[in-house]
Amino acid sequence: SCAGPGAFQQATNSSLVPACRQLYEAESMWAFTRAFHLSCLRFPIGVGSFFAVNEVARPSDPKSYTQRAAAGGLAGATAWTLVMPLDVLQSRLMGQPVAPGRRYHGAVDCARTLLREHGPRVFVTGYS
C-alpha cells in the first residue's frame, strides 16, 4: 500500500469518535488537515492540464467519437501523470501514525525522505 501504516494503528477496534479524539489529543485540529495543501495544489494542476490537453487534442469534427474519446483518454493520462507525485505525498502524509510516531514533518520532508529511501520511482507508485 502506498499510504504506509495507518494513522489509527493503535485503535484498530475503535469507532470513529474515539479515533478522532485520539488524533485531536495527539496533534490538535491541524491533524485533520494534514495534507490539505497538497489537495489544493493537485486540483488546479489536474483539471487545468486535463482541459488544456483535451482542447488541443480534440478533433474539429464533433461527430468523430473515436477521436474525441482518444483525446479525453490522453487528457486524463496526462493529468494523472502530473498529479501522481502529489497524490503519493498526500497518501503518505495522511497515512502516517499520530505523533510521536510521525515519520514525515511536512510535504517537503516527505518528498526528500521518499526520494532518498526509494528513488524517483516511488512517486509513480500505483501508476499503471
PDB file of C-alpha atoms in Angstrom:
ATOM      1  CA  SER A   1       0.000   0.000   0.000  1.00  0.00           C
ATOM      2  CA  CYS A   2       1.216   3.463  -0.827  1.00  0.00           C
ATOM      3  CA  ALA A   3      -0.020   5.082   2.361  1.00  0.00           C
ATOM      4  CA  GLY A   4       2.088   3.043   4.749  1.00  0.00           C
ATOM      5  CA  PRO A   5       0.925   2.359   8.309  1.00  0.00           C
ATOM      6  CA  GLY A   6      -2.428   3.879   9.203  1.00  0.00           C
ATOM      7  CA  ALA A   7      -2.834   6.838  11.479  1.00  0.00           C
ATOM      8  CA  PHE A   8      -5.128   4.869  13.788  1.00  0.00           C
ATOM      9  CA  GLN A   9      -2.992   1.762  14.045  1.00  0.00           C
ATOM     10  CA  GLN A  10      -3.206   1.748  17.844  1.00  0.00           C
ATOM     11  CA  ALA A  11      -7.021   1.998  17.794  1.00  0.00           C
ATOM     12  CA  THR A  12      -7.871  -0.860  15.436  1.00  0.00           C
ATOM     13  CA  ASN A  13     -11.127  -1.806  17.203  1.00  0.00           C
ATOM     14  CA  SER A  14     -12.307   1.741  17.910  1.00  0.00           C
ATOM     15  CA  SER A  15     -15.147   3.622  16.363  1.00  0.00           C
ATOM     16  CA  LEU A  16     -14.823   6.913  14.548  1.00  0.00           C
ATOM     17  CA  VAL A  17     -15.376   9.168  17.562  1.00  0.00           C
ATOM     18  CA  PRO A  18     -12.642   7.677  19.799  1.00  0.00           C
ATOM     19  CA  ALA A  19     -10.232   7.593  16.860  1.00  0.00           C
ATOM     20  CA  CYS A  20     -10.884  11.274  16.081  1.00  0.00           C
ATOM     21  CA  ARG A  21     -10.498  12.134  19.764  1.00  0.00           C
ATOM     22  CA  GLN A  22      -7.153  10.312  19.872  1.00  0.00           C
ATOM     23  CA  LEU A  23      -5.945  12.155  16.783  1.00  0.00           C
ATOM     24  CA  TYR A  24      -7.097  15.526  18.144  1.00  0.00           C
ATOM     25  CA  GLU A  25      -5.421  14.950  21.520  1.00  0.00           C
ATOM     26  CA  ALA A  26      -2.161  13.888  19.884  1.00  0.00           C
ATOM     27  CA  GLU A  27      -1.864  16.556  17.198  1.00  0.00           C
ATOM     28  CA  SER A  28      -4.634  19.182  17.692  1.00  0.00           C
ATOM     29  CA  MET A  29      -7.110  20.188  14.994  1.00  0.00           C
ATOM     30  CA  TRP A  30      -4.328  20.510  12.395  1.00  0.00           C
ATOM     31  CA  ALA A  31      -4.100  16.721  12.192  1.00  0.00           C
ATOM     32  CA  PHE A  32      -7.381  16.697  10.258  1.00  0.00           C
ATOM     33  CA  THR A  33      -5.931  18.960   7.568  1.00  0.00           C
ATOM     34  CA  ARG A  34      -2.516  17.313   7.432  1.00  0.00           C
ATOM     35  CA  ALA A  35      -2.279  17.136   3.627  1.00  0.00           C
ATOM     36  CA  PHE A  36      -4.981  19.584   2.577  1.00  0.00           C
ATOM     37  CA  HIS A  37      -2.468  21.914   0.928  1.00  0.00           C
ATOM     38  CA  LEU A  38      -1.494  19.111  -1.451  1.00  0.00           C
ATOM     39  CA  SER A  39      -5.127  18.686  -2.481  1.00  0.00           C
ATOM     40  CA  CYS A  40      -5.343  22.412  -3.128  1.00  0.00           C
ATOM     41  CA  LEU A  41      -2.240  22.199  -5.318  1.00  0.00           C
ATOM     42  CA  ARG A  42      -3.275  18.987  -7.045  1.00  0.00           C
ATOM     43  CA  PHE A  43      -6.707  20.155  -8.168  1.00  0.00           C
ATOM     44  CA  PRO A  44      -5.741  23.067 -10.456  1.00  0.00           C
ATOM     45  CA  ILE A  45      -2.829  21.117 -11.938  1.00  0.00           C
ATOM     46  CA  GLY A  46      -5.000  18.098 -12.726  1.00  0.00           C
ATOM     47  CA  VAL A  47      -8.046  19.937 -14.010  1.00  0.00           C
ATOM     48  CA  GLY A  48      -6.010  22.563 -15.859  1.00  0.00           C
ATOM     49  CA  SER A  49      -3.852  20.029 -17.654  1.00  0.00           C
ATOM     50  CA  PHE A  50      -6.877  17.869 -18.474  1.00  0.00           C
ATOM     51  CA  PHE A  51      -8.747  20.713 -20.151  1.00  0.00           C
ATOM     52  CA  ALA A  52      -5.643  22.064 -21.903  1.00  0.00           C
ATOM     53  CA  VAL A  53      -4.686  18.709 -23.434  1.00  0.00           C
ATOM     54  CA  ASN A  54      -8.286  17.882 -24.290  1.00  0.00           C
ATOM     55  CA  GLU A  55      -8.700  21.249 -26.024  1.00  0.00           C
ATOM     56  CA  VAL A  56      -5.570  20.730 -28.135  1.00  0.00           C
ATOM     57  CA  ALA A  57      -6.183  17.057 -28.938  1.00  0.00           C
ATOM     58  CA  ARG A  58      -9.938  17.252 -29.568  1.00  0.00           C
ATOM     59  CA  PRO A  59     -10.837  16.861 -33.255  1.00  0.00           C
ATOM     60  CA  SER A  60     -12.589  19.639 -35.136  1.00  0.00           C
ATOM     61  CA  ASP A  61     -15.324  17.240 -36.320  1.00  0.00           C
ATOM     62  CA  PRO A  62     -17.805  16.878 -33.397  1.00  0.00           C
ATOM     63  CA  LYS A  63     -19.097  13.558 -34.798  1.00  0.00           C
ATOM     64  CA  SER A  64     -15.708  11.846 -34.552  1.00  0.00           C
ATOM     65  CA  TYR A  65     -16.491   9.933 -31.368  1.00  0.00           C
ATOM     66  CA  THR A  66     -13.391   7.742 -31.501  1.00  0.00           C
ATOM     67  CA  GLN A  67     -11.057  10.719 -31.768  1.00  0.00           C
ATOM     68  CA  ARG A  68     -12.945  12.557 -29.023  1.00  0.00           C
ATOM     69  CA  ALA A  69     -12.625   9.520 -26.756  1.00  0.00           C
ATOM     70  CA  ALA A  70      -8.910   9.256 -27.537  1.00  0.00           C
ATOM     71  CA  ALA A  71      -8.451  12.967 -26.764  1.00  0.00           C
ATOM     72  CA  GLY A  72     -10.208  12.510 -23.432  1.00  0.00           C
ATOM     73  CA  GLY A  73      -8.090   9.475 -22.621  1.00  0.00           C
ATOM     74  CA  LEU A  74      -4.894  11.338 -23.463  1.00  0.00           C
ATOM     75  CA  ALA A  75      -6.037  14.284 -21.351  1.00  0.00           C
ATOM     76  CA  GLY A  76      -6.806  12.024 -18.384  1.00  0.00           C
ATOM     77  CA  ALA A  77      -3.496  10.182 -18.641  1.00  0.00           C
ATOM     78  CA  THR A  78      -1.617  13.484 -18.813  1.00  0.00           C
ATOM     79  CA  ALA A  79      -3.455  14.881 -15.809  1.00  0.00           C
ATOM     80  CA  TRP A  80      -2.778  11.794 -13.679  1.00  0.00           C
ATOM     81  CA  THR A  81       0.858  11.711 -14.746  1.00  0.00           C
ATOM     82  CA  LEU A  82       1.288  15.271 -13.498  1.00  0.00           C
ATOM     83  CA  VAL A  83      -0.567  14.857 -10.191  1.00  0.00           C
ATOM     84  CA  MET A  84       0.582  11.336  -9.252  1.00  0.00           C
ATOM     85  CA  PRO A  85       3.636  12.548  -7.262  1.00  0.00           C
ATOM     86  CA  LEU A  86       1.412  14.888  -5.247  1.00  0.00           C
ATOM     87  CA  ASP A  87      -1.054  12.054  -4.674  1.00  0.00           C
ATOM     88  CA  VAL A  88       1.728   9.827  -3.337  1.00  0.00           C
ATOM     89  CA  LEU A  89       2.866  12.557  -0.954  1.00  0.00           C
ATOM     90  CA  GLN A  90      -0.688  13.202   0.206  1.00  0.00           C
ATOM     91  CA  SER A  91      -1.295   9.499   0.856  1.00  0.00           C
ATOM     92  CA  ARG A  92       1.927   9.149   2.814  1.00  0.00           C
ATOM     93  CA  LEU A  93       1.256  12.218   4.940  1.00  0.00           C
ATOM     94  CA  MET A  94      -2.332  11.263   5.689  1.00  0.00           C
ATOM     95  CA  GLY A  95      -1.487   7.650   6.445  1.00  0.00           C
ATOM     96  CA  GLN A  96       1.341   8.166   8.874  1.00  0.00           C
ATOM     97  CA  PRO A  97       0.880   7.384  12.568  1.00  0.00           C
ATOM     98  CA  VAL A  98      -0.122  10.074  15.043  1.00  0.00           C
ATOM     99  CA  ALA A  99       2.576  11.917  16.994  1.00  0.00           C
ATOM    100  CA  PRO A 100       5.044  10.997  18.420  1.00  0.00           C
ATOM    101  CA  GLY A 101       5.344   8.228  15.809  1.00  0.00           C
ATOM    102  CA  ARG A 102       5.183  10.649  12.894  1.00  0.00           C
ATOM    103  CA  ARG A 103       7.680   9.877  10.214  1.00  0.00           C
ATOM    104  CA  TYR A 104       7.347  12.937   7.989  1.00  0.00           C
ATOM    105  CA  HIS A 105       7.255  16.563   9.076  1.00  0.00           C
ATOM    106  CA  GLY A 106       5.585  18.099   6.047  1.00  0.00           C
ATOM    107  CA  ALA A 107       5.415  17.584   2.308  1.00  0.00           C
ATOM    108  CA  VAL A 108       8.992  18.628   1.541  1.00  0.00           C
ATOM    109  CA  ASP A 109      10.405  16.344   4.233  1.00  0.00           C
ATOM    110  CA  CYS A 110       8.211  13.527   2.956  1.00  0.00           C
ATOM    111  CA  ALA A 111       9.406  14.049  -0.639  1.00  0.00           C
ATOM    112  CA  ARG A 112      13.075  14.143   0.394  1.00  0.00           C
ATOM    113  CA  THR A 113      12.756  11.054   2.570  1.00  0.00           C
ATOM    114  CA  LEU A 114      10.946   9.064  -0.128  1.00  0.00           C
ATOM    115  CA  LEU A 115      13.442  10.101  -2.793  1.00  0.00           C
ATOM    116  CA  ARG A 116      16.407   9.207  -0.590  1.00  0.00           C
ATOM    117  CA  GLU A 117      14.985   5.845   0.546  1.00  0.00           C
ATOM    118  CA  HIS A 118      13.182   4.617  -2.566  1.00  0.00           C
ATOM    119  CA  GLY A 119      14.373   6.670  -5.533  1.00  0.00           C
ATOM    120  CA  PRO A 120      12.252   8.632  -8.005  1.00  0.00           C
ATOM    121  CA  ARG A 121      10.061   5.652  -8.975  1.00  0.00           C
ATOM    122  CA  VAL A 122       8.246   5.903  -5.641  1.00  0.00           C
ATOM    123  CA  PHE A 123       6.401   8.967  -6.950  1.00  0.00           C
ATOM    124  CA  VAL A 124       4.631   6.912  -9.600  1.00  0.00           C
ATOM    125  CA  THR A 125       3.693   4.053  -7.267  1.00  0.00           C
ATOM    126  CA  GLY A 126       0.383   2.627  -8.413  1.00  0.00           C
ATOM    127  CA  TYR A 127       0.509   4.238 -11.860  1.00  0.00           C
ATOM    128  CA  SER A 128      -0.300   1.643 -14.472  1.00  0.00           C
TER     129      SER A 128
END
